[in-house]
mmCIF file of C-alpha atoms and ligand atoms in Angstrom:
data_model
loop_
_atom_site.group_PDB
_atom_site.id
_atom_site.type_symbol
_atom_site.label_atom_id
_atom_site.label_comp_id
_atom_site.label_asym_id
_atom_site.label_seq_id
_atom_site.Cartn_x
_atom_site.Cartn_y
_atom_site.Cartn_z
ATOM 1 C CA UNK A 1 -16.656 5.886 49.802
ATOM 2 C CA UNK A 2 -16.801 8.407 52.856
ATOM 3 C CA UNK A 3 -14.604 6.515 55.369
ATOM 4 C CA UNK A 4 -15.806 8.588 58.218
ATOM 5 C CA UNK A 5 -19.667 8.492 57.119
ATOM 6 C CA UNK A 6 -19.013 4.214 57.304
ATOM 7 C CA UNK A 7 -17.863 4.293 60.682
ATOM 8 C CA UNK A 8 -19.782 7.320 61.879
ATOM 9 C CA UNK A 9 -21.324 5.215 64.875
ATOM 10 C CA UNK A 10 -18.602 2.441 65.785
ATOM 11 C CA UNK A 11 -17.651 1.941 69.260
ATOM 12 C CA UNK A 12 -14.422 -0.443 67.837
ATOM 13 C CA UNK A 13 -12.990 -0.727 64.924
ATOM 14 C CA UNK A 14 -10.468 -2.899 64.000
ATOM 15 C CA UNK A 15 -7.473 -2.483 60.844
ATOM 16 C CA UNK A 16 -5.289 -4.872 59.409
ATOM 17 C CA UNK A 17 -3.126 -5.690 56.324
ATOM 18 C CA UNK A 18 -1.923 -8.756 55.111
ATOM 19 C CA UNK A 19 0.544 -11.559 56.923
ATOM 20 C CA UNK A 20 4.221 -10.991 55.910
ATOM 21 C CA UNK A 21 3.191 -7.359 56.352
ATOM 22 C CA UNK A 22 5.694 -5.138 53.897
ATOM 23 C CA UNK A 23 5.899 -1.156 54.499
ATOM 24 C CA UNK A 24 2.609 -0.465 52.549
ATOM 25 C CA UNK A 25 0.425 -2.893 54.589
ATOM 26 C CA UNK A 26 1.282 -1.426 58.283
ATOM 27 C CA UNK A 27 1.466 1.781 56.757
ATOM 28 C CA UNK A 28 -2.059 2.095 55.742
ATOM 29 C CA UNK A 29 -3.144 -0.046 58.547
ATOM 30 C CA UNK A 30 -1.224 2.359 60.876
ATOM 31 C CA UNK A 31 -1.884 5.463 58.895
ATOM 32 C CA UNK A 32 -5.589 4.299 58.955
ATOM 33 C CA UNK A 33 -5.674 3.939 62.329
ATOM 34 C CA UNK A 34 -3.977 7.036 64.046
ATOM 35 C CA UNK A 35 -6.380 8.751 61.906
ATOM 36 C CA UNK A 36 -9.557 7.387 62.557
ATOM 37 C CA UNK A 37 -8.650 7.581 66.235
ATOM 38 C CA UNK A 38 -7.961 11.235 65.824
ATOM 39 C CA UNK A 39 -11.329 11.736 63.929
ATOM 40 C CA UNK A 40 -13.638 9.380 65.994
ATOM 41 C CA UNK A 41 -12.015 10.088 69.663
ATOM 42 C CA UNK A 42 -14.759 8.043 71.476
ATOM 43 C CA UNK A 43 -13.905 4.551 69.081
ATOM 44 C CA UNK A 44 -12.029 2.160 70.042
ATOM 45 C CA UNK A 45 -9.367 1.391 67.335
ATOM 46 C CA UNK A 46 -7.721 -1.605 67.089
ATOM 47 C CA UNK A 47 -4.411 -2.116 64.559
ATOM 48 C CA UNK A 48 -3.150 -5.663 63.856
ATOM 49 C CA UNK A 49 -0.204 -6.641 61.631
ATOM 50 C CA UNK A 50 1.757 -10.234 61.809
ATOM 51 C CA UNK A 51 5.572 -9.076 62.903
ATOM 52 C CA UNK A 52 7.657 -7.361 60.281
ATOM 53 C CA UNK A 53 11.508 -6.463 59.646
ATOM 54 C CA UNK A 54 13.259 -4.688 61.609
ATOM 55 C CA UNK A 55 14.631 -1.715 59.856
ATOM 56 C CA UNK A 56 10.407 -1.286 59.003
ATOM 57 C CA UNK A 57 9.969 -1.270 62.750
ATOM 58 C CA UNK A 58 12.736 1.185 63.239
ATOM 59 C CA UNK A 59 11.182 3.726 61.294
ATOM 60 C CA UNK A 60 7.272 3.090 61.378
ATOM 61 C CA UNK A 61 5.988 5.490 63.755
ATOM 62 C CA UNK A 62 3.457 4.205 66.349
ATOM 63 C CA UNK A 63 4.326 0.510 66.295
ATOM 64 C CA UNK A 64 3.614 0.527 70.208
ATOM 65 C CA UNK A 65 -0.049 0.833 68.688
ATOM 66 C CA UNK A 66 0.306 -2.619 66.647
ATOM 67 C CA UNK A 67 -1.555 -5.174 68.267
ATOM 68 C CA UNK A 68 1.064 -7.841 67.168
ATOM 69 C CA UNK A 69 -1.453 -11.098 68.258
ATOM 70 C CA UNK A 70 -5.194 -11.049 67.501
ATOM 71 C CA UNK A 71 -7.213 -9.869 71.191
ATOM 72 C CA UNK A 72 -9.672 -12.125 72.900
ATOM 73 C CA UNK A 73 -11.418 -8.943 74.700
ATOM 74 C CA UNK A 74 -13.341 -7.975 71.431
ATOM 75 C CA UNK A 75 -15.516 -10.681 70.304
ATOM 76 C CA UNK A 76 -17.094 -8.429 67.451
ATOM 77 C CA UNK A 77 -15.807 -5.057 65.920
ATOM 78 C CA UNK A 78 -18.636 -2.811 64.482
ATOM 79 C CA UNK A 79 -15.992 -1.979 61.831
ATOM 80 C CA UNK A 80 -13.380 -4.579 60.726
ATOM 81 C CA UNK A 81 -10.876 -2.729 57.809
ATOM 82 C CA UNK A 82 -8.901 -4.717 55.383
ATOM 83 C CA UNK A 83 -6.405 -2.969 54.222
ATOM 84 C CA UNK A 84 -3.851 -3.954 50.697
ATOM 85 C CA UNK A 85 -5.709 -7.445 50.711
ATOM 86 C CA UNK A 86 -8.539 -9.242 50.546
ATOM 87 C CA UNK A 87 -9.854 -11.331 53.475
ATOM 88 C CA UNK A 88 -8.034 -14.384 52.597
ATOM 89 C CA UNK A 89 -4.706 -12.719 53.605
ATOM 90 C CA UNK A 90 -5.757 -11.524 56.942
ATOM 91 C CA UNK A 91 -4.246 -14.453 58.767
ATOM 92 C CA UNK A 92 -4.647 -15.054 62.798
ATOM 93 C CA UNK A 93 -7.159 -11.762 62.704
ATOM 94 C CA UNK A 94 -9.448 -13.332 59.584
ATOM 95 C CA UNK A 95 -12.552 -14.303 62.105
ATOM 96 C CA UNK A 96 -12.909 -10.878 63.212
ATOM 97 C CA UNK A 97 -12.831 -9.608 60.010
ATOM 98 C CA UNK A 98 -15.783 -12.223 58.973
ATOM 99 C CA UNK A 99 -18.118 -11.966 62.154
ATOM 100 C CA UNK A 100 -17.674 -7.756 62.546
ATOM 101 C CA UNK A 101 -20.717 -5.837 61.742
ATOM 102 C CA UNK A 102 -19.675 -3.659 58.931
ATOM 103 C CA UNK A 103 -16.810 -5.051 57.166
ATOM 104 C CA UNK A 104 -14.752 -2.070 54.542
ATOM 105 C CA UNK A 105 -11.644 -3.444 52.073
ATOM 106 C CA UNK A 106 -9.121 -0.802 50.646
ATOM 107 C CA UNK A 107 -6.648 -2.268 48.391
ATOM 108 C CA UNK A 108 -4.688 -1.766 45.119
ATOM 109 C CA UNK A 109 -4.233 -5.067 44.065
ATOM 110 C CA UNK A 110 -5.837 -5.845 40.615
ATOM 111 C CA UNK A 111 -6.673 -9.474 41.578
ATOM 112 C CA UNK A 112 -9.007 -8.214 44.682
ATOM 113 C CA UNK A 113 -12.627 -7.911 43.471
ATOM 114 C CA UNK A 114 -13.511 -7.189 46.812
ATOM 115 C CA UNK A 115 -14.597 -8.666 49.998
ATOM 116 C CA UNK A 116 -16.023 -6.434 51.748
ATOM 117 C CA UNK A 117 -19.760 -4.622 52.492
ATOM 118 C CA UNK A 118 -18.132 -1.447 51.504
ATOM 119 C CA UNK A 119 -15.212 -1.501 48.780
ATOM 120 C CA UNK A 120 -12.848 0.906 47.896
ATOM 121 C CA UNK A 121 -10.486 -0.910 45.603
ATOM 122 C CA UNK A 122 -8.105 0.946 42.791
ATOM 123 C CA UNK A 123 -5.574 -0.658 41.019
ATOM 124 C CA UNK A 124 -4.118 2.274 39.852
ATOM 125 C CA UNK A 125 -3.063 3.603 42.803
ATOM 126 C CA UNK A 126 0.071 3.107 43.693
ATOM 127 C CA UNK A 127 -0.261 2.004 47.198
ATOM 128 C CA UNK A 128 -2.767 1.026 49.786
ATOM 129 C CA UNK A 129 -1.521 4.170 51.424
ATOM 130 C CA UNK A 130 -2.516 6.644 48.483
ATOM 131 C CA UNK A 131 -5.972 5.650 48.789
ATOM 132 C CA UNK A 132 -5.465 6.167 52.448
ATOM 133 C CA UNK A 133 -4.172 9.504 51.867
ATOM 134 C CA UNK A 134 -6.754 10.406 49.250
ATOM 135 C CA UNK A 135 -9.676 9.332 51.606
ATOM 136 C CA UNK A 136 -8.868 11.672 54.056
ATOM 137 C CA UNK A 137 -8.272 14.372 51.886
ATOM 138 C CA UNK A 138 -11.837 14.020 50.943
ATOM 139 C CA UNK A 139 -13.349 13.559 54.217
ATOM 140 C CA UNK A 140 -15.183 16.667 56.679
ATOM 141 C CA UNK A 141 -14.900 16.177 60.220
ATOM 142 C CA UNK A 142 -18.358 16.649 62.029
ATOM 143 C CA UNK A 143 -17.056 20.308 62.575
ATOM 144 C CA UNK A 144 -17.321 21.242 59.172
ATOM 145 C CA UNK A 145 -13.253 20.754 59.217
ATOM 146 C CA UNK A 146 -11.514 19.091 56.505
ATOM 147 C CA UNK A 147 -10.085 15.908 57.812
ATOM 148 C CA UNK A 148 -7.007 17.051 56.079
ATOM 149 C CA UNK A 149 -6.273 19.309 59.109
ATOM 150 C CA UNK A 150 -5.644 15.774 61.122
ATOM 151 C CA UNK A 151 -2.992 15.155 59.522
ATOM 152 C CA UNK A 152 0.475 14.896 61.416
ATOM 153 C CA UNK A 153 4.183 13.671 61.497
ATOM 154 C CA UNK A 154 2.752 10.053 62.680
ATOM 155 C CA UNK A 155 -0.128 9.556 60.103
ATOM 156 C CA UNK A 156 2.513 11.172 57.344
ATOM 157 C CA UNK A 157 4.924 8.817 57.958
ATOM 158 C CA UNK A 158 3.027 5.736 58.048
ATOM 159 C CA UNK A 159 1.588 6.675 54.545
ATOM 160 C CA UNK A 160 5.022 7.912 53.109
ATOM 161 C CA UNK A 161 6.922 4.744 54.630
ATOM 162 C CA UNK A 162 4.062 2.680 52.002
ATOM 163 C CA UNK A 163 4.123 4.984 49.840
ATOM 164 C CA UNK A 164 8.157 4.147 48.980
ATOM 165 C CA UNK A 165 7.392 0.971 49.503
ATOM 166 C CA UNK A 166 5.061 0.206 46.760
ATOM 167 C CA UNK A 167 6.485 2.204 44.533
ATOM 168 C CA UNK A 168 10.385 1.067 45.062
ATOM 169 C CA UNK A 169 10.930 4.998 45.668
ATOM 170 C CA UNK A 170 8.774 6.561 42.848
ATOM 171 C CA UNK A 171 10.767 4.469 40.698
ATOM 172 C CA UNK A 172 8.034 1.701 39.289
ATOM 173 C CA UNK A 173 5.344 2.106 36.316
ATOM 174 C CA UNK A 174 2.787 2.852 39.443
ATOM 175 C CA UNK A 175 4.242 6.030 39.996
ATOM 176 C CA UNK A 176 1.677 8.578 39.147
ATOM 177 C CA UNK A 177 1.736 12.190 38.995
ATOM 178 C CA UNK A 178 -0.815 11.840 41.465
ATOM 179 C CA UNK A 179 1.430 9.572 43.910
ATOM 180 C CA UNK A 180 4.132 12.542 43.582
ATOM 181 C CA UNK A 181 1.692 14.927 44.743
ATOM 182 C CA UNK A 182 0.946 12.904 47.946
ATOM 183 C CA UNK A 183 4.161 11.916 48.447
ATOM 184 C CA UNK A 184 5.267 16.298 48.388
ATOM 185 C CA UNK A 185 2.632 16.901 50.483
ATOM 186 C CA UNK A 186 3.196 14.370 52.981
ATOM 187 C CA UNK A 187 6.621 15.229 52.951
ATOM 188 C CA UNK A 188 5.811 18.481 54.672
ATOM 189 C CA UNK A 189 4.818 16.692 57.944
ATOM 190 C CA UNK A 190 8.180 14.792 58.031
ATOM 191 C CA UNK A 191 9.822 16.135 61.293
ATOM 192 C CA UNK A 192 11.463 13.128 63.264
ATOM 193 C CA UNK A 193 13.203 11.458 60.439
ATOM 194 C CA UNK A 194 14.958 12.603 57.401
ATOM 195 C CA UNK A 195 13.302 11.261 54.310
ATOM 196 C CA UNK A 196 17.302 10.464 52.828
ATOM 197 C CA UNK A 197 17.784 8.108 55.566
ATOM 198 C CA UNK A 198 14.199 6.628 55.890
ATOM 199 C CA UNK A 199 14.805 5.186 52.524
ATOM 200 C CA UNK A 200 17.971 4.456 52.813
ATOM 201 C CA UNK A 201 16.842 2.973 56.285
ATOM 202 C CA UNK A 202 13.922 0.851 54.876
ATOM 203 C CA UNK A 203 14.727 0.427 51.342
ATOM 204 C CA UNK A 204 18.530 0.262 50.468
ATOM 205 C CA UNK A 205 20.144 -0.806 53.475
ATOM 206 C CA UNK A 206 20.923 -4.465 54.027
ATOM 207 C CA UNK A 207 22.362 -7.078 56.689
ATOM 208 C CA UNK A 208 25.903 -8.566 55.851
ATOM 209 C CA UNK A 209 23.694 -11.795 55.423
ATOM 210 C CA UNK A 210 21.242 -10.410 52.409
ATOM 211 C CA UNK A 211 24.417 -8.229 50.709
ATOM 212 C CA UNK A 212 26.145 -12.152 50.653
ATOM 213 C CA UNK A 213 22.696 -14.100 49.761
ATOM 214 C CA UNK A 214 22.488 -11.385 47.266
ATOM 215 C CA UNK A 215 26.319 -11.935 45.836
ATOM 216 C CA UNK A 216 25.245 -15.615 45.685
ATOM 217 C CA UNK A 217 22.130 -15.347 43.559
ATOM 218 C CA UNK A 218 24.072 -12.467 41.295
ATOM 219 C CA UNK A 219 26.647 -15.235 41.016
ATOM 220 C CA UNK A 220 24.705 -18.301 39.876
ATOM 221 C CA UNK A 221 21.931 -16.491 37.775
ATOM 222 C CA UNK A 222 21.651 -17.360 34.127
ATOM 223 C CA UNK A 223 20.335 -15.405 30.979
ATOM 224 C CA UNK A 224 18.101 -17.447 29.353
ATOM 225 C CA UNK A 225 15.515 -16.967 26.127
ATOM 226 C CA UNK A 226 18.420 -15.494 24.170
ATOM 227 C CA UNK A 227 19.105 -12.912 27.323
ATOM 228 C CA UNK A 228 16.015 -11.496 27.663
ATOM 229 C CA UNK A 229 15.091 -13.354 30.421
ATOM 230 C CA UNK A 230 17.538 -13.663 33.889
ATOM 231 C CA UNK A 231 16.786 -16.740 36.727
ATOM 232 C CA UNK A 232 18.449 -17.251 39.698
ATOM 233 C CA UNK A 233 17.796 -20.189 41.948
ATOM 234 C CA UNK A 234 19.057 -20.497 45.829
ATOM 235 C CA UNK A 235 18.050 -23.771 47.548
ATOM 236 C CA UNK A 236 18.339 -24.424 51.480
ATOM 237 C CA UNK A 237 21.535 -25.992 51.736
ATOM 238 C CA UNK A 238 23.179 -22.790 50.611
ATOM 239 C CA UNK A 239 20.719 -20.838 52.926
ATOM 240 C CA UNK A 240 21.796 -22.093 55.490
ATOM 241 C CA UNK A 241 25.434 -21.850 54.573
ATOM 242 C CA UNK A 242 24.678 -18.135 55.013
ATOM 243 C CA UNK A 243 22.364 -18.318 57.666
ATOM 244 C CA UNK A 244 20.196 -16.682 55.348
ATOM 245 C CA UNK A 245 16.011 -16.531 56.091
ATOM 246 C CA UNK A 246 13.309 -15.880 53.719
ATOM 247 C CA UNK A 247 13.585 -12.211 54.848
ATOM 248 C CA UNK A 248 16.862 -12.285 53.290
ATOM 249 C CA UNK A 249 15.631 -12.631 50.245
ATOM 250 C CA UNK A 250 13.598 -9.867 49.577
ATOM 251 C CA UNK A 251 15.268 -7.334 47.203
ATOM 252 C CA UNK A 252 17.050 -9.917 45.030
ATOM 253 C CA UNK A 253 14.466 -10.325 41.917
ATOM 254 C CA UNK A 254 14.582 -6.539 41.771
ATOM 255 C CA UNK A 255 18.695 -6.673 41.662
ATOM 256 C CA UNK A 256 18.271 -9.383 38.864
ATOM 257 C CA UNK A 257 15.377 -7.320 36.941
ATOM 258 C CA UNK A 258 18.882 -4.345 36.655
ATOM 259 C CA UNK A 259 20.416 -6.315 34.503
ATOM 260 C CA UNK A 260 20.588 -4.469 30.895
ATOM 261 C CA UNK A 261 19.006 -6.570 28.219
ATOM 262 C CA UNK A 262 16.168 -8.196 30.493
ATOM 263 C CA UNK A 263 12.977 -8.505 30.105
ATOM 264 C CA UNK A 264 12.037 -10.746 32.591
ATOM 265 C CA UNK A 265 13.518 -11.611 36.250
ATOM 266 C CA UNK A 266 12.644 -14.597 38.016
ATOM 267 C CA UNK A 267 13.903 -15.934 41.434
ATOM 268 C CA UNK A 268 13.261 -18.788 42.841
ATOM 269 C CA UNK A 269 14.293 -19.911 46.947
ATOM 270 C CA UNK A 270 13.822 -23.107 48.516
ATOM 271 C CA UNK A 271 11.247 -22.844 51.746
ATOM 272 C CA UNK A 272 10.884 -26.649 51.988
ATOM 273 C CA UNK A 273 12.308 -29.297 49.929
ATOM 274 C CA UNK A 274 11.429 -28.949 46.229
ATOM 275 C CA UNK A 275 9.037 -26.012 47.758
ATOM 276 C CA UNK A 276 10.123 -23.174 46.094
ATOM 277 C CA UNK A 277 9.077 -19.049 46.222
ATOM 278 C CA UNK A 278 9.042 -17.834 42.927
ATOM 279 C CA UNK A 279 9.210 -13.963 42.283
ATOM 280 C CA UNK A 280 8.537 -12.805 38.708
ATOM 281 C CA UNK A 281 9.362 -9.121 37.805
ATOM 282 C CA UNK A 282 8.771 -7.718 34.422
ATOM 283 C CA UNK A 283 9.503 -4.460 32.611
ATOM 284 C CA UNK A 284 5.838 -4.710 31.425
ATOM 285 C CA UNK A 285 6.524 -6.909 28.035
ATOM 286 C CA UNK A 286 4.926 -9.826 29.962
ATOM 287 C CA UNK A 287 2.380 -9.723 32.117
ATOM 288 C CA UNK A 288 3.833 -11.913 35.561
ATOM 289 C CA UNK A 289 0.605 -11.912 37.486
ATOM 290 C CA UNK A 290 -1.122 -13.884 35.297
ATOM 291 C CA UNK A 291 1.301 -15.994 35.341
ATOM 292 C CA UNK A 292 1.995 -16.115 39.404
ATOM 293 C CA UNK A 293 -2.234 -16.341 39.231
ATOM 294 C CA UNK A 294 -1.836 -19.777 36.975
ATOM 295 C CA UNK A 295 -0.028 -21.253 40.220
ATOM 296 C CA UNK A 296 -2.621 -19.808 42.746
ATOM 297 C CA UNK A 297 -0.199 -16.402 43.828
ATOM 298 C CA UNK A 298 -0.627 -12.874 42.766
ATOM 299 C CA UNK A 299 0.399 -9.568 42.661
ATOM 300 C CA UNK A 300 0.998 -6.849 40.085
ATOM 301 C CA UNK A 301 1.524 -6.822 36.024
ATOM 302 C CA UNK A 302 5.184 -6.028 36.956
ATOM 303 C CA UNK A 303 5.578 -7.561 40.386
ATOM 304 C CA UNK A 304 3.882 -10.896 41.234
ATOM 305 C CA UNK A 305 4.922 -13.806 43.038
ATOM 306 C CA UNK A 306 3.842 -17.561 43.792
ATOM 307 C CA UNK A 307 4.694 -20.962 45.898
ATOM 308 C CA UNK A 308 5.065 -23.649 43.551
ATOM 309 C CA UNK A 309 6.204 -27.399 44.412
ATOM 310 C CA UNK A 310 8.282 -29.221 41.824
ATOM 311 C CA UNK A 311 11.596 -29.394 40.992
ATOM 312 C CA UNK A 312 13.234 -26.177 39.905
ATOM 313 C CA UNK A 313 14.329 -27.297 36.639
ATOM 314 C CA UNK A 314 10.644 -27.914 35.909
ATOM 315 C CA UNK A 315 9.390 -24.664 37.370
ATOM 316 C CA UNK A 316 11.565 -22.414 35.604
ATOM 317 C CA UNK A 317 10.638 -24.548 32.335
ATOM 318 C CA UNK A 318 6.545 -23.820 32.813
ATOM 319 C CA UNK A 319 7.465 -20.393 33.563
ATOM 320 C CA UNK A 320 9.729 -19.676 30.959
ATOM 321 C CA UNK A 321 6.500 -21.904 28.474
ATOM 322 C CA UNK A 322 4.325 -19.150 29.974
ATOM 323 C CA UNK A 323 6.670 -16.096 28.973
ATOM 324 C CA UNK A 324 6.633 -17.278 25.301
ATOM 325 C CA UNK A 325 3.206 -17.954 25.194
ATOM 326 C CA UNK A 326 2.084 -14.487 26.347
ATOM 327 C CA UNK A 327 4.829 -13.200 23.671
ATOM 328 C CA UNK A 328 3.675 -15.142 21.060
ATOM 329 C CA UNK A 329 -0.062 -14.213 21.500
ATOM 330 C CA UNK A 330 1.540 -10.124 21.742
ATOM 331 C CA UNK A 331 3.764 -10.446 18.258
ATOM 332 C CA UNK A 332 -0.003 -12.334 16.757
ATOM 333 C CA UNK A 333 2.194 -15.551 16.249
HETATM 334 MN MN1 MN B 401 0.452 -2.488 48.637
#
């Protein structure tokens, strides 16, 4: 795909990621957009994203650009862009995606067989924001120009903010050669921020809240299938003991997945009674998004995660069924 050859004559043009927007969905989104605006100066570009954490806010550059509720004074974009989902994650901003004129879907995610007139979908990239990156790098402004030559501390830092994201730092399986390589060269253009404490910023640091909510789920985990496997439950009354919000919880399957012997990580938290989020993490011996699929979530081979209401005694049973199933079929038992 030639981004700039689909949108060539669009007069608006509307981005998005998915809701519960994480670094790599505003970063494309915003990425996307600064650029295309720099590219097509007459277009109109419009960049939506649900609300987002605040240390992501702190850091992602243009967020004064972020339409943060979908507009009423567009009733039809020529271009609608869904960016690291399919359409069914678009939330409030889903109808404009449907009813634009040309409709474009960039994503990573291996569940996404696309949803849009024009796909550009790669699940081995490690972010939404590498294929981003690597469709501008391919891209000639009507000058004759590579597009590459747009590229600035703004755009760079929307793309390296997803870029960490995604990839937990350049420390998960997705990490390509290729995702170094963007992430050196976008590097370059990193002026405003130092990249030490934008990670630290976005990925390491936490409230006093999450470091307790984190102590608590460290605390009550359990190894089970002989130790190969680690769960950790937190239900609402001991949420809000902490004052503790789903946000809080992000970061704590990955802090379970460090423990030495484990396979398998799974955390579950309690979003309405016997509602639980499930996150599955795996060091690639099981595959957890076919498992997170089973109960109607997704996500990655590594990384996946899922709603599921039951009790959690029963949940972490099916899962745990599922595990030794997908073992059994890998050992030919
Ligand atoms: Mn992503």
């Amino acid at each position: 795909m030639r981004i700039l050859e689909e949108i060539r004559n669009a007069k608006t043009v509307g981005i998005s990621g998915h809701v519960n927007p994480d670094g790599d969905a505003v970063g494309s989104a915003v990425g996307l957009g600064l650029f295309i605006e720099k590219a097509l100066p007459g277009a109109r570009v419009d960049i939506f994203a649900e609300d987002f954490k605040e240390s992501l806010r702190e850091y992602m550059p243009a967020t004064d650009r972020i339409c943060f509720e979908p507009r009423a004074d567009v009733s039809r974009y020529d271009v609608f862009i869904a960016v690291d989902t399919a359409d069914d994650r678009l939330g409030d901003v889903r109808p404009f995606f449907r009813n634009a004129v040309r409709t474009i879907n960039i994503d990573h995610h291996e569940s996404n067989t696309g949803c849009a007139m024009t796909n550009y979908i790669y699940p081995d990239a490690s972010s939404t924001c590498e294929l981003v990156y690597d469709l501008i790098m391919k891209e000639t402004l009507p000058d004759g120009k590579p597009a590459e030559t747009l590229l600035d501390e703004p755009i760079a830092r929307a793309l390296y903010i997803g870029l960490i994201t995604d990839t937990g730092v350049f420390r998960y399986a997705n990490t390509s050669e290729h995702t170094m390589r963007v992430g050196g060269h976008l590097l370059r253009f990193l002026r405003e921020v130092e990249p030490g404490e934008l990670i630290d910023g976005i990925f390491y640091k936490k409230s006093y809240i999450q470091h307790q909510i984190l102590g608590r789920a460290l605390l009550e985990s359990m190894l089970i299938r002989g130790g190969t496997c680690i769960v950790s439950v937190i239900d609402r009354r001991t949420m809000s003991f902490y004052h503790a919000e789903s946000k809080d919880m992000d970061g704590i399957v990955s802090q379970l997945m460090l423990t030495s012997g484990v396979h398998v990580a799974i955390f579950l938290y309690e979003i309405a009674p016997l509602t639980y989020k499930v996150s599955l993490r795996s060091d690639g011996c099981v595959n957890v998004a076919n498992i997170a699929a089973f109960y109607g979530g997704g996500g990655h081979d590594r990384a996946a995660g899922c709603t599921i209401n039951a009790p959690y005694h029963d949940i972490i049973n099916n899962i745990s069924d599922s595990i030794d199933i997908q073992l059994d079929r890998i050992h030919g038992r």
